[in-house]
Short mmCIF file of N, CA and C in Angstrom, two decimals:
data_model
loop_
_atom_site.label_atom_id
_atom_site.label_comp_id
_atom_site.label_asym_id
_atom_site.label_seq_id
_atom_site.Cartn_x
_atom_site.Cartn_y
_atom_site.Cartn_z
N MET Q 784 137.79 211.25 21.10
CA MET Q 784 136.15 210.63 20.87
C MET Q 784 136.34 209.40 21.07
N LEU Q 785 135.86 209.07 21.76
CA LEU Q 785 134.49 207.77 22.11
C LEU Q 785 134.75 206.73 21.29
N ASN Q 786 135.12 206.04 21.30
CA ASN Q 786 134.28 204.71 20.84
C ASN Q 786 133.39 204.30 20.88
N LYS Q 787 132.53 204.06 20.24
CA LYS Q 787 131.05 203.84 19.77
C LYS Q 787 130.50 202.68 19.98
N CYS Q 788 130.10 202.10 20.73
CA CYS Q 788 129.99 200.90 21.07
C CYS Q 788 129.09 200.64 19.77
N TYR Q 789 128.85 198.97 19.64
CA TYR Q 789 127.17 198.20 19.04
C TYR Q 789 127.58 197.40 20.27
N LEU Q 790 125.84 196.99 19.30
CA LEU Q 790 125.21 196.20 20.36
C LEU Q 790 124.45 194.81 19.59
N SER Q 791 125.05 193.20 19.29
CA SER Q 791 124.03 192.26 19.50
C SER Q 791 123.29 191.65 20.35
N GLN Q 792 122.88 190.42 20.04
CA GLN Q 792 122.13 189.56 21.37
C GLN Q 792 122.92 189.50 21.97
N ARG Q 793 124.26 188.92 22.27
CA ARG Q 793 125.26 188.36 22.71
C ARG Q 793 126.18 188.76 22.92
N LEU Q 794 126.81 190.12 21.33
CA LEU Q 794 128.13 190.14 20.85
C LEU Q 794 127.75 191.98 21.44
N ARG Q 795 128.98 192.71 21.73
CA ARG Q 795 129.34 193.86 21.90
C ARG Q 795 130.15 194.09 21.05
N PHE Q 796 130.76 195.46 19.92
CA PHE Q 796 131.28 195.83 19.12
C PHE Q 796 131.98 197.39 19.05
N ARG Q 797 133.52 197.44 19.15
CA ARG Q 797 133.52 198.48 19.42
C ARG Q 797 135.14 198.76 18.24
N LEU Q 798 134.76 199.62 17.70
CA LEU Q 798 137.00 200.04 16.62
C LEU Q 798 138.28 199.25 17.66
N LEU Q 799 138.54 198.84 17.16
CA LEU Q 799 139.54 197.65 17.78
C LEU Q 799 140.69 199.14 17.54
N ASP Q 800 141.37 199.12 18.70
CA ASP Q 800 142.34 199.79 19.28
C ASP Q 800 143.39 199.30 19.72
N GLU Q 801 144.81 200.14 19.94
CA GLU Q 801 145.73 200.23 20.79
C GLU Q 801 145.99 198.38 22.12
N GLY Q 802 144.84 199.01 22.83
CA GLY Q 802 144.46 197.77 23.37
C GLY Q 802 144.09 196.26 23.49
N ASP Q 803 144.18 196.09 21.72
CA ASP Q 803 143.58 194.59 20.86
C ASP Q 803 145.11 194.04 20.83
N LYS Q 804 146.26 195.01 20.64
CA LYS Q 804 146.92 194.43 19.63
C LYS Q 804 147.64 192.88 20.08
N GLY Q 805 147.52 193.00 21.55
CA GLY Q 805 147.87 191.38 21.68
C GLY Q 805 146.89 190.00 20.90
N GLN Q 806 145.62 190.17 21.76
CA GLN Q 806 144.61 189.13 20.79
C GLN Q 806 144.85 189.28 18.96
N TYR Q 807 144.98 190.40 18.96
CA TYR Q 807 144.85 190.40 17.38
C TYR Q 807 146.24 189.74 16.58
N ILE Q 808 147.13 190.77 17.70
CA ILE Q 808 148.29 189.21 16.87
C ILE Q 808 148.52 188.13 17.41
N ALA Q 809 147.58 186.94 18.16
CA ALA Q 809 147.38 186.09 18.32
C ALA Q 809 146.39 185.36 17.21
N LEU Q 810 145.07 186.46 16.73
CA LEU Q 810 144.99 186.05 15.81
C LEU Q 810 145.45 185.57 14.33
N TYR Q 811 146.01 186.42 13.75
CA TYR Q 811 146.68 186.19 13.15
C TYR Q 811 148.31 185.33 13.37
N GLN Q 812 148.35 184.74 13.90
CA GLN Q 812 149.47 184.02 14.09
C GLN Q 812 149.10 182.76 14.38
N SER Q 813 148.04 182.79 14.83
CA SER Q 813 147.60 181.63 14.62
C SER Q 813 147.53 180.59 14.08
N PRO Q 814 147.84 178.96 13.56
CA PRO Q 814 147.81 178.67 12.87
C PRO Q 814 146.30 177.88 12.25
N LYS Q 815 145.59 177.26 14.04
CA LYS Q 815 143.97 177.04 13.45
C LYS Q 815 143.28 178.28 13.18
N VAL Q 816 143.76 179.81 13.19
CA VAL Q 816 142.75 180.42 13.34
C VAL Q 816 142.68 180.79 11.69
N MET Q 817 144.41 180.65 11.31
CA MET Q 817 144.11 180.85 9.40
C MET Q 817 144.67 180.15 8.75
N ARG Q 818 144.92 178.89 9.02
CA ARG Q 818 143.72 177.88 8.23
C ARG Q 818 143.12 178.08 7.17
N ASN Q 819 142.17 178.38 7.69
CA ASN Q 819 141.48 178.87 5.65
C ASN Q 819 141.40 180.10 5.15
N ILE Q 820 142.13 180.77 5.67
CA ILE Q 820 142.98 182.35 5.29
C ILE Q 820 143.82 182.83 4.98
N ALA Q 821 144.85 182.48 5.30
CA ALA Q 821 145.75 182.58 4.71
C ALA Q 821 147.20 181.41 5.44
N PRO Q 822 148.56 181.89 5.45
CA PRO Q 822 149.15 181.51 6.26
C PRO Q 822 149.27 182.66 7.25
N PRO Q 823 150.18 182.23 8.62
CA PRO Q 823 150.00 182.58 10.11
C PRO Q 823 151.63 184.28 9.39
N LEU Q 824 150.54 185.38 10.33
CA LEU Q 824 151.21 186.03 9.66
C LEU Q 824 153.10 186.24 10.92
N SER Q 825 154.00 186.61 10.36
CA SER Q 825 155.15 187.31 11.01
C SER Q 825 154.99 187.85 11.72
N ASP Q 826 156.46 187.93 12.60
CA ASP Q 826 156.49 189.03 13.63
C ASP Q 826 156.11 190.39 12.87
N GLU Q 827 157.34 191.19 12.48
CA GLU Q 827 157.20 191.48 11.73
C GLU Q 827 155.78 192.15 10.59
N ASP Q 828 155.37 191.16 9.74
CA ASP Q 828 154.09 191.73 9.15
C ASP Q 828 152.84 191.70 10.00
N VAL Q 829 153.62 191.40 11.24
CA VAL Q 829 151.21 191.45 11.94
C VAL Q 829 151.60 192.84 12.76
N GLU Q 830 152.95 193.18 12.66
CA GLU Q 830 152.75 194.50 13.53
C GLU Q 830 152.41 195.55 12.23
N THR Q 831 153.13 195.52 11.34
CA THR Q 831 152.81 196.19 10.08
C THR Q 831 151.58 196.10 9.87
N ALA Q 832 150.48 195.04 10.12
CA ALA Q 832 149.48 195.13 9.77
C ALA Q 832 148.76 195.52 10.74
N PHE Q 833 149.01 195.16 12.13
CA PHE Q 833 148.18 195.88 13.44
C PHE Q 833 148.34 197.64 13.31
N THR Q 834 149.47 197.98 12.52
CA THR Q 834 149.85 199.80 12.54
C THR Q 834 148.41 199.79 12.13
N THR Q 835 148.63 200.25 10.89
CA THR Q 835 147.74 200.06 9.36
C THR Q 835 146.12 199.99 9.52
N THR Q 836 145.85 199.55 10.64
CA THR Q 836 144.55 198.76 10.69
C THR Q 836 143.95 200.16 11.81
N LEU Q 837 145.03 200.64 12.57
CA LEU Q 837 144.53 201.65 14.03
C LEU Q 837 144.52 202.51 12.57
N LYS Q 838 145.65 203.39 11.87
CA LYS Q 838 145.64 203.80 10.91
C LYS Q 838 144.51 204.69 10.38
N LEU Q 839 143.73 203.16 9.66
CA LEU Q 839 142.25 202.92 9.03
C LEU Q 839 141.27 203.65 10.02
N ASN Q 840 141.25 202.88 10.90
CA ASN Q 840 140.17 203.02 11.79
C ASN Q 840 139.78 204.41 12.58
N LYS Q 841 141.48 205.20 12.19
CA LYS Q 841 141.19 206.38 13.15
C LYS Q 841 141.47 207.50 11.74
N ALA Q 842 141.08 207.36 10.23
CA ALA Q 842 141.20 207.55 9.16
C ALA Q 842 139.51 208.74 8.97
N LYS Q 843 139.58 209.60 7.97
CA LYS Q 843 138.52 209.96 8.21
C LYS Q 843 137.67 210.02 7.15
N GLY Q 844 138.60 209.22 6.26
CA GLY Q 844 138.25 208.47 4.62
C GLY Q 844 137.47 207.03 4.63
N ILE Q 845 136.87 206.54 4.34
CA ILE Q 845 136.54 205.09 4.43
C ILE Q 845 137.29 204.04 3.63
N LYS Q 846 137.99 203.50 4.16
CA LYS Q 846 138.63 202.30 3.77
C LYS Q 846 138.44 200.97 4.40
N GLN Q 847 138.96 201.18 5.51
CA GLN Q 847 138.22 199.43 6.35
C GLN Q 847 138.19 200.41 7.76
N LYS Q 848 137.60 199.17 7.90
CA LYS Q 848 136.92 199.34 9.90
C LYS Q 848 136.79 197.86 10.30
N VAL Q 849 137.77 198.12 11.47
CA VAL Q 849 137.76 196.67 12.19
C VAL Q 849 137.21 197.14 13.97
N TRP Q 850 136.63 196.36 14.03
CA TRP Q 850 136.01 195.71 15.33
C TRP Q 850 136.03 194.74 16.12
N ALA Q 851 136.84 194.84 17.33
CA ALA Q 851 136.61 193.85 18.52
C ALA Q 851 135.67 193.23 18.69
N VAL Q 852 135.12 192.64 18.74
CA VAL Q 852 134.61 191.56 18.98
C VAL Q 852 134.47 190.99 20.19
N HIS Q 853 133.49 190.82 21.61
CA HIS Q 853 133.90 190.69 22.33
C HIS Q 853 132.11 189.53 22.99
N GLU Q 854 131.81 189.12 24.01
CA GLU Q 854 130.70 188.48 24.52
C GLU Q 854 130.48 189.72 25.56
N ARG Q 855 128.96 189.95 25.30
CA ARG Q 855 128.80 190.86 26.56
C ARG Q 855 128.63 190.09 27.64
N GLN Q 856 128.20 188.94 28.01
CA GLN Q 856 127.63 188.92 29.35
C GLN Q 856 129.12 188.38 30.08
N ASP Q 857 130.57 188.23 29.53
CA ASP Q 857 131.48 188.44 30.53
C ASP Q 857 132.73 189.16 29.78
N ASN Q 858 132.00 190.00 28.44
CA ASN Q 858 132.98 190.70 28.26
C ASN Q 858 135.00 189.99 27.58
N GLY Q 859 134.08 188.54 27.59
CA GLY Q 859 135.58 187.74 26.88
C GLY Q 859 135.60 188.47 25.49
N PHE Q 860 136.95 187.87 24.80
CA PHE Q 860 137.28 188.37 23.94
C PHE Q 860 137.06 187.47 22.65
N CYS Q 861 136.28 187.51 22.43
CA CYS Q 861 135.45 186.08 20.56
C CYS Q 861 136.50 187.06 19.49
N GLY Q 862 136.95 187.64 18.86
CA GLY Q 862 138.16 187.96 17.44
C GLY Q 862 136.79 189.69 17.15
N ILE Q 863 137.65 189.72 16.04
CA ILE Q 863 137.51 191.08 15.26
C ILE Q 863 136.27 190.72 13.78
N GLY Q 864 136.06 191.66 13.13
CA GLY Q 864 135.30 191.62 12.69
C GLY Q 864 135.56 192.98 11.26
N MET Q 865 135.37 193.04 10.29
CA MET Q 865 136.13 193.91 9.15
C MET Q 865 135.27 194.36 8.23
N ALA Q 866 135.15 195.49 8.11
CA ALA Q 866 134.67 196.02 6.41
C ALA Q 866 135.34 197.00 5.35
N LYS Q 867 135.55 196.34 4.18
CA LYS Q 867 136.71 196.35 3.05
C LYS Q 867 136.12 197.45 2.03
N TRP Q 868 135.55 199.52 1.81
CA TRP Q 868 135.08 199.25 1.01
C TRP Q 868 136.40 198.66 -0.25
N LYS Q 869 135.74 198.27 -1.33
CA LYS Q 869 136.18 198.10 -2.13
C LYS Q 869 136.45 199.49 -3.32
N ASN Q 870 137.51 200.09 -3.73
CA ASN Q 870 137.91 200.48 -4.95
C ASN Q 870 137.12 201.35 -5.27
N GLN Q 871 137.14 203.02 -4.24
CA GLN Q 871 135.92 203.84 -4.23
C GLN Q 871 134.38 203.34 -4.69
N SER Q 872 134.24 202.31 -4.19
CA SER Q 872 132.90 201.40 -4.61
C SER Q 872 131.78 201.61 -3.77
N ASP Q 873 130.96 201.10 -3.55
CA ASP Q 873 129.99 201.31 -2.48
C ASP Q 873 129.32 199.63 -2.69
N ASP Q 874 130.54 199.43 -3.01
CA ASP Q 874 130.23 197.80 -2.21
C ASP Q 874 131.79 197.18 -1.16
N VAL Q 875 131.59 196.32 0.24
CA VAL Q 875 131.83 196.73 0.81
C VAL Q 875 131.97 195.42 1.62
N GLU Q 876 133.75 195.19 0.99
CA GLU Q 876 134.06 193.19 1.63
C GLU Q 876 133.70 192.80 3.19
N LEU Q 877 133.08 191.90 3.41
CA LEU Q 877 133.51 191.57 4.65
C LEU Q 877 133.83 190.73 5.62
N GLY Q 878 134.81 190.55 6.35
CA GLY Q 878 135.39 189.42 7.33
C GLY Q 878 135.53 188.84 7.90
N LEU Q 879 135.79 188.04 9.40
CA LEU Q 879 135.10 187.59 10.09
C LEU Q 879 136.47 186.86 11.01
N MET Q 880 136.97 187.52 11.90
CA MET Q 880 138.03 186.46 12.07
C MET Q 880 137.42 185.07 13.71
N LEU Q 881 137.55 184.14 13.93
CA LEU Q 881 137.27 184.46 15.73
C LEU Q 881 137.75 183.68 16.41
N VAL Q 882 138.10 183.71 17.65
CA VAL Q 882 139.47 182.88 18.50
C VAL Q 882 138.43 181.73 18.01
N PRO Q 883 139.14 180.35 18.35
CA PRO Q 883 138.57 179.17 18.38
C PRO Q 883 138.03 178.38 19.31
N GLU Q 884 138.09 179.64 20.74
CA GLU Q 884 136.38 178.97 22.27
C GLU Q 884 135.22 179.79 21.50
N CYS Q 885 135.65 180.29 20.38
CA CYS Q 885 133.89 180.98 19.82
C CYS Q 885 132.95 180.51 19.24
N ASN Q 886 133.98 179.08 18.45
CA ASN Q 886 133.54 178.72 17.34
C ASN Q 886 132.51 178.06 17.92
N GLY Q 887 131.20 177.31 16.59
CA GLY Q 887 130.05 176.47 17.20
C GLY Q 887 129.41 177.16 17.73
N LYS Q 888 128.70 178.85 18.11
CA LYS Q 888 128.40 179.00 19.25
C LYS Q 888 127.35 180.21 18.20
N ASP Q 889 127.40 180.15 17.04
CA ASP Q 889 126.82 180.49 15.86
C ASP Q 889 127.03 182.44 15.93
N PHE Q 890 127.81 182.54 16.67
CA PHE Q 890 128.69 184.25 16.62
C PHE Q 890 128.75 184.69 15.67
N GLY Q 891 130.11 183.69 14.74
CA GLY Q 891 130.35 184.26 12.96
C GLY Q 891 129.08 184.81 12.69
N THR Q 892 127.46 183.92 12.23
CA THR Q 892 126.29 184.95 12.15
C THR Q 892 125.62 185.94 12.41
N GLU Q 893 125.30 185.60 13.96
CA GLU Q 893 125.58 186.57 15.41
C GLU Q 893 126.33 188.26 14.33
N ALA Q 894 127.67 187.45 14.93
CA ALA Q 894 128.95 189.27 14.16
C ALA Q 894 128.88 189.40 12.90
N VAL Q 895 128.72 188.29 11.59
CA VAL Q 895 128.20 189.37 10.36
C VAL Q 895 126.98 189.94 10.00
N GLY Q 896 125.92 189.91 10.79
CA GLY Q 896 124.71 190.40 11.21
C GLY Q 896 124.97 191.55 11.64
N LYS Q 897 126.04 191.85 12.52
CA LYS Q 897 125.79 192.69 13.19
C LYS Q 897 126.64 193.70 12.29
N ILE Q 898 128.01 193.70 11.42
CA ILE Q 898 128.56 194.40 11.27
C ILE Q 898 127.28 194.81 9.56
N ILE Q 899 126.97 194.29 9.14
CA ILE Q 899 125.97 194.61 7.90
C ILE Q 899 124.97 195.48 8.22
N ASP Q 900 124.64 195.79 10.11
CA ASP Q 900 123.84 196.71 10.16
C ASP Q 900 124.29 197.72 10.47
N ILE Q 901 125.77 197.74 11.05
CA ILE Q 901 126.98 199.35 11.67
C ILE Q 901 126.89 199.51 10.37
N VAL Q 902 127.11 198.93 10.02
CA VAL Q 902 127.40 199.68 8.58
C VAL Q 902 126.42 199.72 7.27
N GLN Q 903 125.35 199.20 7.25
CA GLN Q 903 124.39 200.46 6.27
C GLN Q 903 123.93 201.16 7.61
N ALA Q 904 123.61 201.46 8.21
CA ALA Q 904 123.49 202.45 9.99
C ALA Q 904 124.54 203.38 9.35
N ASP Q 905 125.67 203.10 9.64
CA ASP Q 905 126.80 204.18 9.74
C ASP Q 905 127.01 204.80 8.65
N TYR Q 906 127.25 204.35 8.03
CA TYR Q 906 127.62 204.95 6.44
C TYR Q 906 126.65 204.24 4.68
N HIS Q 907 125.81 203.72 5.15
CA HIS Q 907 124.94 204.02 4.04
C HIS Q 907 124.60 202.70 2.82
N ILE Q 908 125.49 202.00 3.41
CA ILE Q 908 125.87 200.74 2.09
C ILE Q 908 124.60 199.30 2.07
N THR Q 909 124.28 198.89 0.89
CA THR Q 909 124.00 197.41 1.19
C THR Q 909 124.38 196.91 -0.04
N ASP Q 910 125.35 197.31 -0.25
CA ASP Q 910 125.88 196.17 -1.66
C ASP Q 910 127.16 195.24 -0.78
N PHE Q 911 127.23 193.78 -0.50
CA PHE Q 911 127.92 193.28 0.15
C PHE Q 911 128.67 192.14 -0.74
N GLN Q 912 130.17 191.79 -0.03
CA GLN Q 912 130.53 190.38 -0.40
C GLN Q 912 131.51 189.77 0.31
N ALA Q 913 131.91 188.59 0.18
CA ALA Q 913 132.62 187.82 0.96
C ALA Q 913 133.20 186.52 0.58
N ASN Q 914 134.09 186.41 0.39
CA ASN Q 914 135.37 185.33 0.34
C ASN Q 914 135.70 184.70 0.98
N PHE Q 915 135.75 183.82 0.16
CA PHE Q 915 136.48 182.14 1.55
C PHE Q 915 136.85 180.67 0.43
N GLN Q 916 137.22 179.96 1.11
CA GLN Q 916 137.44 178.81 0.10
C GLN Q 916 136.15 178.14 0.18
N SER Q 917 135.92 177.49 -0.49
CA SER Q 917 135.27 176.60 -1.35
C SER Q 917 134.76 175.21 -0.46
N HIS Q 918 135.42 175.15 0.53
CA HIS Q 918 134.85 173.78 1.15
C HIS Q 918 135.04 174.21 2.87
N HIS Q 919 134.59 175.41 3.46
CA HIS Q 919 134.83 176.17 4.67
C HIS Q 919 133.22 176.00 4.34
N ARG Q 920 133.00 174.92 4.94
CA ARG Q 920 131.41 175.11 4.96
C ARG Q 920 130.86 175.56 6.67
N PRO Q 921 131.76 176.59 7.45
CA PRO Q 921 130.77 176.98 8.24
C PRO Q 921 130.74 178.56 7.91
N VAL Q 922 131.91 178.62 6.96
CA VAL Q 922 131.23 180.24 6.73
C VAL Q 922 130.30 180.45 5.85
N ARG Q 923 130.74 178.99 4.62
CA ARG Q 923 129.21 179.36 3.61
C ARG Q 923 128.13 179.24 4.92
N LYS Q 924 127.87 178.54 5.87
CA LYS Q 924 126.83 178.17 6.67
C LYS Q 924 126.31 179.74 7.02
N ILE Q 925 127.15 180.71 7.45
CA ILE Q 925 126.53 181.67 8.39
C ILE Q 925 126.29 182.66 6.83
N LEU Q 926 127.04 182.98 5.80
CA LEU Q 926 126.50 183.70 4.45
C LEU Q 926 125.06 183.31 3.68
N THR Q 927 125.28 181.97 4.03
CA THR Q 927 123.44 181.64 3.91
C THR Q 927 122.22 181.60 4.23
N ASN Q 928 122.49 181.52 6.36
CA ASN Q 928 121.65 182.41 7.13
C ASN Q 928 121.64 183.71 7.44
N LEU Q 929 122.28 184.47 6.35
CA LEU Q 929 122.12 185.62 6.42
C LEU Q 929 121.82 186.20 5.01
N GLY Q 930 121.65 185.71 4.03
CA GLY Q 930 120.55 185.71 2.22
C GLY Q 930 121.61 186.08 1.03
N PHE Q 931 122.85 185.66 1.20
CA PHE Q 931 124.17 186.13 -0.02
C PHE Q 931 123.98 184.85 -0.89
N ALA Q 932 124.23 185.40 -1.84
CA ALA Q 932 124.19 184.59 -2.63
C ALA Q 932 125.68 183.88 -3.16
N PHE Q 933 125.83 183.02 -3.87
CA PHE Q 933 127.37 182.62 -3.79
C PHE Q 933 127.02 182.02 -5.11
N GLU Q 934 128.59 183.19 -6.29
CA GLU Q 934 129.29 182.81 -7.66
C GLU Q 934 129.86 180.90 -7.21
N GLU Q 935 130.27 180.72 -9.30
CA GLU Q 935 130.44 179.47 -9.09
C GLU Q 935 131.79 179.51 -8.41
N PRO Q 936 132.79 178.72 -8.04
CA PRO Q 936 134.21 178.91 -7.29
C PRO Q 936 135.40 178.65 -7.98
N GLU Q 937 136.20 179.28 -8.19
CA GLU Q 937 137.78 180.14 -9.15
C GLU Q 937 138.42 179.49 -8.77
N ILE Q 938 139.67 179.60 -9.23
CA ILE Q 938 140.89 179.41 -8.52
C ILE Q 938 141.55 180.60 -8.82
N ILE Q 939 142.03 180.97 -7.73
CA ILE Q 939 142.75 182.33 -6.68
C ILE Q 939 144.02 181.98 -5.82
N GLY Q 940 144.77 182.35 -6.63
CA GLY Q 940 146.46 182.58 -6.16
C GLY Q 940 146.39 180.36 -5.12
N GLY Q 941 145.94 179.95 -6.26
CA GLY Q 941 145.88 177.79 -6.46
C GLY Q 941 144.46 177.62 -5.03
N GLN Q 942 143.86 178.28 -4.51
CA GLN Q 942 142.85 177.99 -4.32
C GLN Q 942 141.79 178.30 -4.46
N LYS Q 943 140.67 177.42 -4.45
CA LYS Q 943 139.41 177.33 -5.13
C LYS Q 943 138.79 178.40 -3.94
N MET Q 944 138.05 179.73 -4.50
CA MET Q 944 137.87 180.29 -3.88
C MET Q 944 136.21 181.02 -4.29
N VAL Q 945 135.43 180.75 -2.88
CA VAL Q 945 133.71 181.29 -3.96
C VAL Q 945 133.20 182.91 -3.45
N LYS Q 946 132.81 183.47 -3.41
CA LYS Q 946 132.09 184.50 -3.12
C LYS Q 946 131.56 184.74 -3.43
N ALA Q 947 130.46 185.82 -2.22
CA ALA Q 947 129.83 185.78 -2.23
C ALA Q 947 128.78 187.05 -1.96
N ILE Q 948 127.73 187.13 -2.30
CA ILE Q 948 127.42 188.37 -2.50
C ILE Q 948 125.71 189.20 -1.63
N LEU Q 949 125.96 189.88 -1.50
CA LEU Q 949 124.30 190.53 -0.92
C LEU Q 949 124.47 191.81 -1.21
N ARG Q 950 123.08 191.51 -1.70
CA ARG Q 950 122.58 193.19 -2.61
C ARG Q 950 121.82 193.82 -1.48
N ASP Q 951 122.08 193.84 -0.06
CA ASP Q 951 121.32 194.26 0.85
C ASP Q 951 119.96 194.63 0.82
N THR Q 952 118.56 194.37 0.94
CA THR Q 952 117.15 195.24 0.55
C THR Q 952 116.45 195.18 2.46
N GLU Q 953 115.61 195.63 2.41
CA GLU Q 953 115.06 195.69 4.15
C GLU Q 953 114.26 194.38 4.22
N SER Q 954 113.86 193.32 3.60
CA SER Q 954 113.71 191.97 3.20
C SER Q 954 114.72 191.31 4.43
N GLN Q 955 116.37 191.59 4.32
CA GLN Q 955 117.18 190.84 4.39
C GLN Q 955 117.49 191.55 5.70
N SER Q 956 117.45 193.17 5.94
CA SER Q 956 117.58 192.85 7.43
C SER Q 956 116.19 192.95 8.35
N HIS Q 957 115.12 192.76 7.80
CA HIS Q 957 114.35 192.85 8.86
C HIS Q 957 114.33 190.96 9.42
N LYS Q 958 114.60 190.00 8.15
CA LYS Q 958 115.03 188.63 8.38
C LYS Q 958 116.41 188.91 9.99
N ARG Q 959 117.07 189.71 9.22
CA ARG Q 959 118.45 189.39 10.37
C ARG Q 959 117.66 189.60 12.14
N ARG Q 960 116.62 190.50 11.99
CA ARG Q 960 116.06 190.94 13.02
C ARG Q 960 114.91 190.33 13.79
N ILE Q 961 114.34 189.09 12.58
CA ILE Q 961 113.23 188.50 13.40
C ILE Q 961 114.00 187.33 13.76
N LEU Q 962 115.25 186.93 13.08
CA LEU Q 962 116.33 186.21 13.61
C LEU Q 962 117.18 185.79 14.63
N ASN Q 963 117.12 187.31 15.09
CA ASN Q 963 117.22 187.61 16.20
C ASN Q 963 119.30 187.84 16.43
N ILE Q 964 119.74 188.35 15.54
CA ILE Q 964 120.59 188.39 15.52
C ILE Q 964 121.33 189.57 15.33
N SER Q 965 119.90 190.62 14.88
CA SER Q 965 120.17 192.31 15.61
C SER Q 965 120.19 192.46 17.10
N ALA Q 966 120.59 193.69 18.29
CA ALA Q 966 119.72 194.09 18.28
C ALA Q 966 119.59 195.71 18.60
N PRO Q 967 119.43 196.86 18.56
CA PRO Q 967 119.80 198.18 18.73
C PRO Q 967 120.70 198.63 18.99
N ILE Q 968 121.20 199.78 17.89
CA ILE Q 968 122.81 199.89 18.02
C ILE Q 968 123.01 200.60 19.62
N GLY Q 969 123.50 200.25 20.33
CA GLY Q 969 124.29 200.73 21.80
C GLY Q 969 124.62 201.70 22.08
#
């Protein structure tokens, strides 16, 4: 089966595959990338995580999907985006990891917006959440731009965490299109 490609204004998305292993490992072992997520993974843990991710991407049921994100212009690797279904519900948790060189270019807003569009189109999901450390302002900005609402921070695992919720409506999807965040699925 061909790996379906999705396009946004400046980015290209496809399900992560074996060819992405080097970039995946680099992201999960980078102290700079992982500083607001968790400690960098060990060699053994990152191998296990990568293998599990590939299995979930190929699985027929929907538990988790992870996309490799590349720039359309030069095909440069930007990072990975994730959608993880929460316990048999229609609520999907979103995640994004960008290589440091892609920070500050508004790729985060564009990427998360497109992942929302993909999940809506392919899986008919409209309820999303994202969790982040309360001090992480760039993530808050991305989620604010996309219309997420924020719950009060709570301490989880010793970290002050915020849960962001989006109950997506046609007006939110329309807002993303107006902001030129998403382009038609390619």
